[in-house]
XYZ file of C-alpha atoms in Angstrom:
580
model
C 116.087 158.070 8.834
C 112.790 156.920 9.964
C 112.417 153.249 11.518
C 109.917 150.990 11.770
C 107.090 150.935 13.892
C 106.717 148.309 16.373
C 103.993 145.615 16.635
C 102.656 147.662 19.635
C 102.839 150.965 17.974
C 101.723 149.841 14.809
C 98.536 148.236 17.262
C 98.001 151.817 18.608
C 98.118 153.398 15.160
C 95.369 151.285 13.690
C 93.099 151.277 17.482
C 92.981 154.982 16.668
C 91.513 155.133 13.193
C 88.445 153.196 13.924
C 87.228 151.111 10.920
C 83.450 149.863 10.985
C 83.610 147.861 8.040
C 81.579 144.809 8.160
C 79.736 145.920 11.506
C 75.912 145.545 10.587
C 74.242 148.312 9.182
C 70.743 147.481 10.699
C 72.745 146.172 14.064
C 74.248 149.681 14.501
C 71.010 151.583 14.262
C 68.315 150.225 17.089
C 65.884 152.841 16.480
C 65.393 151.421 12.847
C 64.034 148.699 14.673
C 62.059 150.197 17.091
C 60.503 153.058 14.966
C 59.355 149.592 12.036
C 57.206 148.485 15.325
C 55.550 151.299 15.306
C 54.717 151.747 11.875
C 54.680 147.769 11.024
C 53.518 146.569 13.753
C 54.652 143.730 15.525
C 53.553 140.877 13.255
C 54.762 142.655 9.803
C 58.186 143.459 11.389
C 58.938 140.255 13.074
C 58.357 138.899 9.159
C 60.460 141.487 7.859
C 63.773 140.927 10.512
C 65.581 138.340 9.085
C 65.618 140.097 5.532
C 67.008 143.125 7.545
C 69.815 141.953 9.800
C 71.004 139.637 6.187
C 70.626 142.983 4.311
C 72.399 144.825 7.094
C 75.196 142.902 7.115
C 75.570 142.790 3.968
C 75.363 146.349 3.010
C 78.363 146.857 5.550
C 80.664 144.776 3.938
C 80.119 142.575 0.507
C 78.027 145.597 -0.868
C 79.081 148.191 -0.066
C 82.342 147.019 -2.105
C 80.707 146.402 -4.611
C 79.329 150.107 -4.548
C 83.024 151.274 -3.958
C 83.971 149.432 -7.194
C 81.013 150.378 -9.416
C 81.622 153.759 -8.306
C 85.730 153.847 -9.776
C 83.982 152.101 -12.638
C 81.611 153.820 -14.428
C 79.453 152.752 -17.105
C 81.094 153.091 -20.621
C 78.634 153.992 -23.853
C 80.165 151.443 -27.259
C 78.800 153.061 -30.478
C 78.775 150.459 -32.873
C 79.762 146.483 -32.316
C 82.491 144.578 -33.610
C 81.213 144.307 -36.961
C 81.318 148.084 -37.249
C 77.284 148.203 -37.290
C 75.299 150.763 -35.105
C 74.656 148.711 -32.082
C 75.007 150.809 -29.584
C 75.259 149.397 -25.802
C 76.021 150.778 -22.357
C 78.760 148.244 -21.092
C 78.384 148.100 -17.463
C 80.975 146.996 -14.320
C 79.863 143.628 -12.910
C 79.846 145.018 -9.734
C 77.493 147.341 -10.969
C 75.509 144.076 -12.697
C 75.742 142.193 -9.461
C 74.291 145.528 -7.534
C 71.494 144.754 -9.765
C 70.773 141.379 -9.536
C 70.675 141.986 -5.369
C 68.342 145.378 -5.552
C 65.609 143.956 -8.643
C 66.533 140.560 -7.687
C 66.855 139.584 -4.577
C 64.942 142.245 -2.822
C 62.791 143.081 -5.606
C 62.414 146.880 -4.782
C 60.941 147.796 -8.432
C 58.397 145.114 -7.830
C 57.227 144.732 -4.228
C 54.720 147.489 -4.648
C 53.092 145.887 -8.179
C 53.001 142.341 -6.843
C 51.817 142.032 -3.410
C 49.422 145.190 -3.099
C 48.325 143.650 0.770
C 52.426 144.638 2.076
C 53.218 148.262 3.700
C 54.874 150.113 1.281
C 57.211 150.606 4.238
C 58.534 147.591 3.925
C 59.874 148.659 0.359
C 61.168 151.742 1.833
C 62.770 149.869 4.549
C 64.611 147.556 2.479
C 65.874 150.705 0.645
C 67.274 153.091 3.254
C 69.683 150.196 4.469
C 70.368 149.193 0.552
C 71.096 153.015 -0.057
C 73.588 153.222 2.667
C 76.076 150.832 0.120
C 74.850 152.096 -3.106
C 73.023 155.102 -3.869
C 73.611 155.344 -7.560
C 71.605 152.267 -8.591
C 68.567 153.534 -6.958
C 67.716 155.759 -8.775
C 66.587 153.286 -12.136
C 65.374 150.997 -9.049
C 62.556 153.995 -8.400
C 61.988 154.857 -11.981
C 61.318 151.211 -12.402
C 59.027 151.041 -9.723
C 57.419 154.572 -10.125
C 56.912 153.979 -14.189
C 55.282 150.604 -13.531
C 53.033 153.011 -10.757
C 52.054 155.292 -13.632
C 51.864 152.855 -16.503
C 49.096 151.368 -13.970
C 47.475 154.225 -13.458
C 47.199 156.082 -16.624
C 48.303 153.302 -19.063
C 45.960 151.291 -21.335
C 45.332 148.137 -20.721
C 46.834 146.366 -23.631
C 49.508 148.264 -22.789
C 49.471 147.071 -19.214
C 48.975 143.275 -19.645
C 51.945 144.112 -22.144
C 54.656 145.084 -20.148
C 53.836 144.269 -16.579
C 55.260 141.299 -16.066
C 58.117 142.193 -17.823
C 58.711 145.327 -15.263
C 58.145 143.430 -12.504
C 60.722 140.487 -13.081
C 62.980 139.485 -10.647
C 64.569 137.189 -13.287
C 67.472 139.496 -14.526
C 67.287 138.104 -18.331
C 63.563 138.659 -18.301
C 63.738 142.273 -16.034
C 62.443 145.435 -18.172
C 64.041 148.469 -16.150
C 62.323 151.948 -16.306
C 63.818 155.772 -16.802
C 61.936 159.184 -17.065
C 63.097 161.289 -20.316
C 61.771 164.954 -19.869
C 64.819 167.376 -19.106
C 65.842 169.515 -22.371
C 68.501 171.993 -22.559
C 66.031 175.408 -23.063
C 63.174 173.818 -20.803
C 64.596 172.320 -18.015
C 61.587 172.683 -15.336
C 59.687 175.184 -17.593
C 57.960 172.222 -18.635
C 56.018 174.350 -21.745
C 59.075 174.733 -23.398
C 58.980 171.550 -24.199
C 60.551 171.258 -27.418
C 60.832 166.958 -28.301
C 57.815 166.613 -31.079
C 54.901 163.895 -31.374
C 53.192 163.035 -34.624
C 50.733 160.140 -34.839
C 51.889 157.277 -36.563
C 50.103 156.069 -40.180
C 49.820 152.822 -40.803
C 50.843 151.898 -37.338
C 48.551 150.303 -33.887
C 46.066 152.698 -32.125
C 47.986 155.070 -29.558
C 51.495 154.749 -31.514
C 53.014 157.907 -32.109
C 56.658 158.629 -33.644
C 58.905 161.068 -31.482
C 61.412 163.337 -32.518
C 63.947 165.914 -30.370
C 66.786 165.817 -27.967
C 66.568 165.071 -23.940
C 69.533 166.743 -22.447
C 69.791 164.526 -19.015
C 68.665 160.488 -19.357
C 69.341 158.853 -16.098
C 69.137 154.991 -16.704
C 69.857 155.668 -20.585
C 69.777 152.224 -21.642
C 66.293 151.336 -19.733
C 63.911 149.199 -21.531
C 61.028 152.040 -21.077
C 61.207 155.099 -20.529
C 58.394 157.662 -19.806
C 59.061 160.619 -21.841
C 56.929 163.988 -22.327
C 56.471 165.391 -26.002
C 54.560 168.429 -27.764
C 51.885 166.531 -29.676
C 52.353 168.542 -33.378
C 48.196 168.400 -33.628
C 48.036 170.001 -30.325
C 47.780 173.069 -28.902
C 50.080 175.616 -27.711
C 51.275 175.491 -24.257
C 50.842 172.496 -21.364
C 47.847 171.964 -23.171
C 49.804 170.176 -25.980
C 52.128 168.242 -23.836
C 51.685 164.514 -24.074
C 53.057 161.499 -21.789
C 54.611 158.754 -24.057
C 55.918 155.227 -23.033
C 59.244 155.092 -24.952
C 60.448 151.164 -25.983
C 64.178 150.450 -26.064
C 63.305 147.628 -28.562
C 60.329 147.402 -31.164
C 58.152 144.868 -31.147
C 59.503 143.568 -34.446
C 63.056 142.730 -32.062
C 64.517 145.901 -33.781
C 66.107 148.793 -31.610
C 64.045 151.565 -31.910
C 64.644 154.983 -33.201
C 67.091 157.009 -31.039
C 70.575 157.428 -30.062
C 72.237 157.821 -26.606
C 74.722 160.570 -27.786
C 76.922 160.565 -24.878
C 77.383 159.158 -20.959
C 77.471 162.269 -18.577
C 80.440 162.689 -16.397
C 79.135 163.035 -13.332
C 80.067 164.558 -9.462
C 78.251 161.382 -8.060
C 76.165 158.573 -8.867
C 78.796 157.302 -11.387
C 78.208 153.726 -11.114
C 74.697 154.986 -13.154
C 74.834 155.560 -16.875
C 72.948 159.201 -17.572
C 73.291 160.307 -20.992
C 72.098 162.789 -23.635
C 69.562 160.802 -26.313
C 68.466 162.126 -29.396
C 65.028 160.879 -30.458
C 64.662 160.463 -34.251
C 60.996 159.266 -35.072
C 61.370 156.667 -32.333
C 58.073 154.259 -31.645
C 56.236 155.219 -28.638
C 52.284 155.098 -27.251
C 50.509 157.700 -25.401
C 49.741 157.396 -21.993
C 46.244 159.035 -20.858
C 45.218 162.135 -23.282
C 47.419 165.062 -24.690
C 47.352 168.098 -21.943
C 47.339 165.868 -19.362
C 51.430 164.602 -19.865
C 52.628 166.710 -17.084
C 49.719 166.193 -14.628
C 50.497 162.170 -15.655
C 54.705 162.199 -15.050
C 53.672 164.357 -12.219
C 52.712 161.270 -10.656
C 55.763 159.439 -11.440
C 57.734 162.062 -10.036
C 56.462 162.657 -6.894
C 57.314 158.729 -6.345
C 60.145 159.520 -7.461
C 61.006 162.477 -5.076
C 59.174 160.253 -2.018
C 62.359 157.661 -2.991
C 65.093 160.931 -3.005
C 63.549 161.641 0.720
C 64.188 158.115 1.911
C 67.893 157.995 0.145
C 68.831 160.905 1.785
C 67.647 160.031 5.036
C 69.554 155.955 4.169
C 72.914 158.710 3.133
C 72.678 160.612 6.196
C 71.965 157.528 8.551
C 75.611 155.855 7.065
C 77.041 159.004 8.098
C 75.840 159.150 11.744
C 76.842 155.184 11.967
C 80.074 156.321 10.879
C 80.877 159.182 12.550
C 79.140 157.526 15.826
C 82.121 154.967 14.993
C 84.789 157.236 14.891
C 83.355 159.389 17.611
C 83.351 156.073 20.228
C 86.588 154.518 19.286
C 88.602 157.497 18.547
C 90.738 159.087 21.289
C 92.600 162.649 21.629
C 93.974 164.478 24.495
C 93.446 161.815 26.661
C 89.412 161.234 25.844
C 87.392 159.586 23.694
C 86.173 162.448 21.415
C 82.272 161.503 22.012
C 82.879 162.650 25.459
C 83.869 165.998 24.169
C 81.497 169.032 24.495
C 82.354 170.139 20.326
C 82.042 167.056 19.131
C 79.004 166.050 21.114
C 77.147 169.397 19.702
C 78.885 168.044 15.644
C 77.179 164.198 16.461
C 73.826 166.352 17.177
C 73.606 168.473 14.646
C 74.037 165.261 12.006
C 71.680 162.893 14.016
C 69.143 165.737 14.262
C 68.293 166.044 10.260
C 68.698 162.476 9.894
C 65.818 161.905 12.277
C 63.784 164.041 11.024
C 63.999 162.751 7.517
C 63.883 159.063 8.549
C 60.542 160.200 10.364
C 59.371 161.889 7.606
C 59.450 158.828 4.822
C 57.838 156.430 7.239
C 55.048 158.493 7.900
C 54.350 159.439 4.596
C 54.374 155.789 3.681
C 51.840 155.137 6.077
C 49.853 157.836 4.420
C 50.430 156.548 1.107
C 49.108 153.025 1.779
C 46.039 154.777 2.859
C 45.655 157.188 -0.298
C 46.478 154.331 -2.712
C 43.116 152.717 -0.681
C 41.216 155.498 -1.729
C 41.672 158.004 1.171
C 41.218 161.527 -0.272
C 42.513 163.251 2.826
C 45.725 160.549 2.817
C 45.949 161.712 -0.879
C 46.082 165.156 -0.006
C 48.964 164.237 2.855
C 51.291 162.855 0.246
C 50.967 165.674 -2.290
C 52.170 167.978 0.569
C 54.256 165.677 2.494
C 56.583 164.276 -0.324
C 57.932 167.811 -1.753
C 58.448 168.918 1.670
C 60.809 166.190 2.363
C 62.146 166.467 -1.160
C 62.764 170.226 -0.516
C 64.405 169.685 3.019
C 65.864 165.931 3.501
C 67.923 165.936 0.853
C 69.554 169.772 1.466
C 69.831 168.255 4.902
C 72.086 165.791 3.389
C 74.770 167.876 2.177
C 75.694 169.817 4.962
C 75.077 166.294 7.814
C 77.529 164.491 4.938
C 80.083 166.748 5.164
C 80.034 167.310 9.090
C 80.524 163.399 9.696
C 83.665 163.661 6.717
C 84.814 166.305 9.334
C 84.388 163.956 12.745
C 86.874 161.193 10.695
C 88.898 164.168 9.856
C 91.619 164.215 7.030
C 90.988 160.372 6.350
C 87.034 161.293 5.491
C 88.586 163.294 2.829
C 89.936 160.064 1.396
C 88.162 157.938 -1.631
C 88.864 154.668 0.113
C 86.572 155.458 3.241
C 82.837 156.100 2.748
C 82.370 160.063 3.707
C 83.772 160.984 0.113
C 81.284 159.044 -2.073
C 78.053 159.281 0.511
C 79.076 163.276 -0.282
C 79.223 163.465 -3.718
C 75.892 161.529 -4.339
C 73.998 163.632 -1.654
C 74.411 166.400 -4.062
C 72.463 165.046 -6.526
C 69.100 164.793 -4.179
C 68.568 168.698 -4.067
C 68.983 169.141 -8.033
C 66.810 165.886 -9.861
C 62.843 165.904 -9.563
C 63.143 169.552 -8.838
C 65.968 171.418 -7.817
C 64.857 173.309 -3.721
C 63.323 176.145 -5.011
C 60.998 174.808 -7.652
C 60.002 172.026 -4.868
C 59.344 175.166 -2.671
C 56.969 176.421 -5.268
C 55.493 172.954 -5.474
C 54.441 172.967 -1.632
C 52.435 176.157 -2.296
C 51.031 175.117 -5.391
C 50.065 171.662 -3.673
C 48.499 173.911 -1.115
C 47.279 176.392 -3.397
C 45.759 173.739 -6.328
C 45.077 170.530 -3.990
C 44.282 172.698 -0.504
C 46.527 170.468 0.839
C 47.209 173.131 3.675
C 44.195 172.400 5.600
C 43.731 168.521 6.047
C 47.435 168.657 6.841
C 46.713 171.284 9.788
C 43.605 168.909 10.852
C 46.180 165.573 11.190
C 48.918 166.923 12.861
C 46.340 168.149 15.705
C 45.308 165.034 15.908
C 48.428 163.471 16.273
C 49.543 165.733 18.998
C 46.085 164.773 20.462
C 47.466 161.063 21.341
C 46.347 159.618 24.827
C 49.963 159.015 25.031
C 51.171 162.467 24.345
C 52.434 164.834 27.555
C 50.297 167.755 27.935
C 53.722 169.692 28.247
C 54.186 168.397 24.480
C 50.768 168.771 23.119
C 50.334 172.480 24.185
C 53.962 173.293 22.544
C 53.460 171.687 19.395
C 49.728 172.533 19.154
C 50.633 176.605 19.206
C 53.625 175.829 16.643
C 51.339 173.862 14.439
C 48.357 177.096 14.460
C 51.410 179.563 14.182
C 53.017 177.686 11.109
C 49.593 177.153 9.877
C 48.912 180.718 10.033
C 52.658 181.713 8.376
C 51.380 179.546 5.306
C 48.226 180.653 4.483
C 49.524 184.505 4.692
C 51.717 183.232 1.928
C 49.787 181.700 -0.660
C 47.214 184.720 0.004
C 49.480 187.053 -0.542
C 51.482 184.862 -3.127
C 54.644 186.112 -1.531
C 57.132 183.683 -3.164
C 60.217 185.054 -2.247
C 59.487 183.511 1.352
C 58.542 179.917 -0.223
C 61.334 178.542 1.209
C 61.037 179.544 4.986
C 57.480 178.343 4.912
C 58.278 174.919 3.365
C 61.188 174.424 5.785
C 59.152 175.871 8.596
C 56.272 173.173 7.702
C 59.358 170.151 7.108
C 60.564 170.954 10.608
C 57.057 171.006 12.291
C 55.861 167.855 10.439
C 58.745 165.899 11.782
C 58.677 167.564 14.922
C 54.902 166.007 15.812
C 55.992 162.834 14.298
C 58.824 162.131 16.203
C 56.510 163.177 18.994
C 53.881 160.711 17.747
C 56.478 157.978 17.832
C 57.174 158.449 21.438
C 53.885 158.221 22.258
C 53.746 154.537 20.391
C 56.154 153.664 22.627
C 55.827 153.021 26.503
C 58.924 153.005 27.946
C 61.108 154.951 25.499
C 60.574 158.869 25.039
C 63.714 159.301 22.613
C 61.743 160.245 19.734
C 60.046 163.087 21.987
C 63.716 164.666 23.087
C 64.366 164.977 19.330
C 61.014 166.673 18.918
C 61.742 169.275 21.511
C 65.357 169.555 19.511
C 63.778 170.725 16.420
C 61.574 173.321 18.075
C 64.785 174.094 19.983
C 66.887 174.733 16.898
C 64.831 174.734 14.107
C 61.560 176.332 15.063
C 62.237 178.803 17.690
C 64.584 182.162 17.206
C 67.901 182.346 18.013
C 69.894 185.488 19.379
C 73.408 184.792 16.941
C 75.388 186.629 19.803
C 73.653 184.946 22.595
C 75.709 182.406 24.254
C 74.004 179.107 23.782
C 75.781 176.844 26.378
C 74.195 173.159 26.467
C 73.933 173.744 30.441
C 71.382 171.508 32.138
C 70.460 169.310 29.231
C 73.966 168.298 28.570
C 73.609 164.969 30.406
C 70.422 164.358 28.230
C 71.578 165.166 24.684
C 75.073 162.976 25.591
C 72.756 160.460 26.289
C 70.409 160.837 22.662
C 74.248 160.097 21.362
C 74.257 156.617 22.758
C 71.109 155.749 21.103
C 69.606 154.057 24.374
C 66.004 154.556 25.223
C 65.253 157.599 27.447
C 62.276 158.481 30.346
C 60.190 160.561 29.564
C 61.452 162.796 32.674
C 64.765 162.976 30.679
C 62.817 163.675 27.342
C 60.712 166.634 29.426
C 63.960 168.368 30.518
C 64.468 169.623 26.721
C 61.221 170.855 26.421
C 61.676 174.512 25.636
């Protein structure tokens, strides 16, 4: 018969299942704050901080409940109302609702970039990683809110602009029109000229209206306001030629709901605080957007916001899990040590902070380069339509496999719903299968290279960056061969369109791209040469070949990578040692 634990042994019980609940989000992370200096600059950031340590705070404890209960709640799809009439609605958890009214609210994610053009998008993408690391499900109609409103900018009419503008960017929930993308179809999925959903113009109706009929087989957001959605015009031609962008209204202008049905809510793996849903168009109202044959070129757009926003959730998904795990890792004790001090588990803590890094790297840069395209920088341009599939492709793979690592450091209890490890897990999946599952983003970094000759320019700025005054010649002669060999390994490939090795050139060109700017950080910084050590990691482990039999002891760097694990600034002497 079992008795009951003493005060004291009930005290040891709970010391040794460490608990970070409530401890700051944006506290727990210092490089977040150093890395937003570099980007930001001092002035931006220093703007930006007090909306960060409230939203880190926050995020570790009074959201991130309310992310835990949307997520055992999921949406629920009522058919008709009370009166038995066809009214359908999408009755949602009010912690869901209250999710909302803090993301489009509050922080006003869907609207920062439509509002105040003068701000860094960064600061957008900031506000999201630490948002992201409560609740990832909601941001995804957050992004297609933000990214339609992009597109409907820049392809829309202007009627139709001045229209709905001010309606997308609300931060007035009763006013707030939120966005969704309709385009996958069972026999299409991203073969987009098999596009089945038809277009015919509308008679009798305004200029651009058109009346859509087919099924969409996976509607994230189903209930959005607007919804971009991609239709075979029935006067066009054959092909991608015939395809058509449409903006879809939930509601028609004369206040009734417009022609389609939400069939049914998918059950999903993740993401279940979000209603997706299967929608069945049946001569709904809709206007063109831009000119038939252009639709994919148009959503295209959309999308690649949209996979720029699946780069920065997965690195937000893999940060919680290094914060976590760093938790456990510190506070945790076995056979006498604190398992951080432990040779296995310092290599485990590595090989999740690595990937994490690199894709938290990877969105701020291309953020900086997206301010600069959206200025009219053709070369910037040509950045982003490389840069965002790559990290699309790689970050959110990354995610998976960093995810389930840190379940592993918190052992049987990660396995558990009521800790964090089993829902950050489940949405991570989603990242490497929406906007492109990894190999048709794979193609897309050769077609961006092949179509956009993205290859080049990209070649010309990461020589430049390793160029820095500030950069160690040790570092710039490493990365500069790496950058001419990986150059090299890419255009062989689209020469010789040899497909089947798509994937080992786009990861190849992830890891170097992170690689020199991690490196780039560094040299931002004067007395902190963290972000170089990483960069030598990557070539380490990522770019460089490995012998599988070889013994691969941590020897003289052990000191060095124990100390990445603290998250401390580091000398650039230390930072030098890991050069390979």
């Amino acid at each position: 018969m079992s008795t009951p634990a003493t005060a004291s042994q009930a005290a040891v019980l709970q010391s040794n299942i460490p608990d970070a609940r409530g401890l700051s989000l944006f506290e727990r992370d210092p490089d977040l704050a150093r890395l937003l200096r570099v980007y930001l600059g001092d002035a931006d950031y220093e703007k930006l901080e007090p909306q960060l340590v409230d939203l880190g705070a926050r995020a570790a404890g009074e959201l991130d409940d309310l992310a835990m209960a949307a997520d055992r709640n999921p949406p629920v799809l009522v058919h008709r109302n009370r009166r038995g009439e066809n009214a359908q609605s999408i009755e949602k958890h009010p912690s869901y609702t209250a999710l909302e009214g803090v993301a489009y609210g509050e922080l006003g994610l869907a609207a920062l970039s439509h509002t105040d053009g003068k701000r860094p998008s960064l600061i957008k993408y900031a506000l999201t990683y630490l948002f992201v690391q409560a609740e990832f499900g909601l941001c995804c109609p957050v992004s297609m809110t933000d990214s339609l409103t992009r597109t409907l900018r820049k392809f829309g009419d202007a009627a139709l602009v001045d229209k709905y503008l001010p309606y997308l960017t609300a931060r007035d929930m009763d006013t707030l029109y939120q966005g969704a993308m309709f385009m996958t179809e069972q026999a299409a999925g991203s073969d987009i000229a098999r596009i089945t959903t038809r277009a015919t113009r509308a008679t009798g109706g305004a200029d651009g209206e058109w009346r859509l009929r087919g099924d969409k087989w996976f509607c994230s957001n189903a209930d959005a306001d607007l919804a971009m959605v991609l239709a075979r015009a029935d006067d066009g031609p054959g092909g991608m030629a015939g395809i058509g962008l449409f903006l879809l209204p939930k509601t028609r202008d004369d206040g009734t709901r417009n022609g389609y049905r939400i069939v049914r809510l998918k059950d999903k793996l993740g993401t279940r605080s979000m209603a997706s849903g299967e929608i069945v168009l049946e001569d709904a109202t809709a206007y063109l957007i831009g000119d038939i044959g252009r639709g994919f070129q148009q959503i295209a757009d959309m999308m690649n916001m949209s996979r720029l926003s699946n780069g920065v959730r997965a690195a937000g998904l893999m940060r919680r899990a290094l914060s976590e795990a760093l938790h456990v890792a510190r506070h945790r004790e076995a056979f006498g040590k604190r398992l951080i001090d432990m040779p296995l588990m310092q290599r485990q803590l590595l090989k999740i902070m690595l990937p994490a890094e690199q894709a938290r790297s990877m969105f701020m840069h291309i953020s900086r380069c997206l301010d600069k395209a959206d200025h009219g920088d053709e070369n910037a341009a040509k950045l982003v339509r490389i840069l965002t599939p790559l990290i699309k492709f790689r970050a959110t793979r990354d995610s998976r496999k960093a995810i389930g690592d840190a379940m592993e450091v918190r052992g049987g209890v990660g396995y558990i719903e009521e800790w964090p490890e089993a829902k950050l897990l489940r949405d991570a999946h989603l990242g490497s299968i929406w906007e492109g599952t990894s190999n048709i983003v794979a193609l897309d970094v050769m077609r961006a290279i092949r179509r956009q000759h993205t290859l080049d320019p990209l070649i010309a700025y990461l020589h430049a960056r390793v160029a820095d005054d500030g950069m160690p010649a040790a570092a710039w002669s490493l990365f500069s061969s790496f950058i001419d060999r990986v150059a090299a390994l890419a255009a062989r490939t689209v020469e010789h369109n040899d497909d089947d090795i798509v994937r080992q050139v786009a990861s190849a060109l992830y890891h170097l791209c992170s690689a020199v700017f991690m490196a780039w950080e560094a040299a931002q910084q004067t007395h902190d040469a963290r972000r170089l050590a990483l960069a030598f990691l990557v070539v380490r482990y990522k770019l460089q070949p490995a012998d599988p039999l070889a013994p691969q002891p941590a020897g003289d760097d052990a000191d060095i990578q124990r100390a990445l694990l603290d998250e401390a600034p580091l000398s650039l002497e230390q930072a030098l040692a890991l050069c390979p």
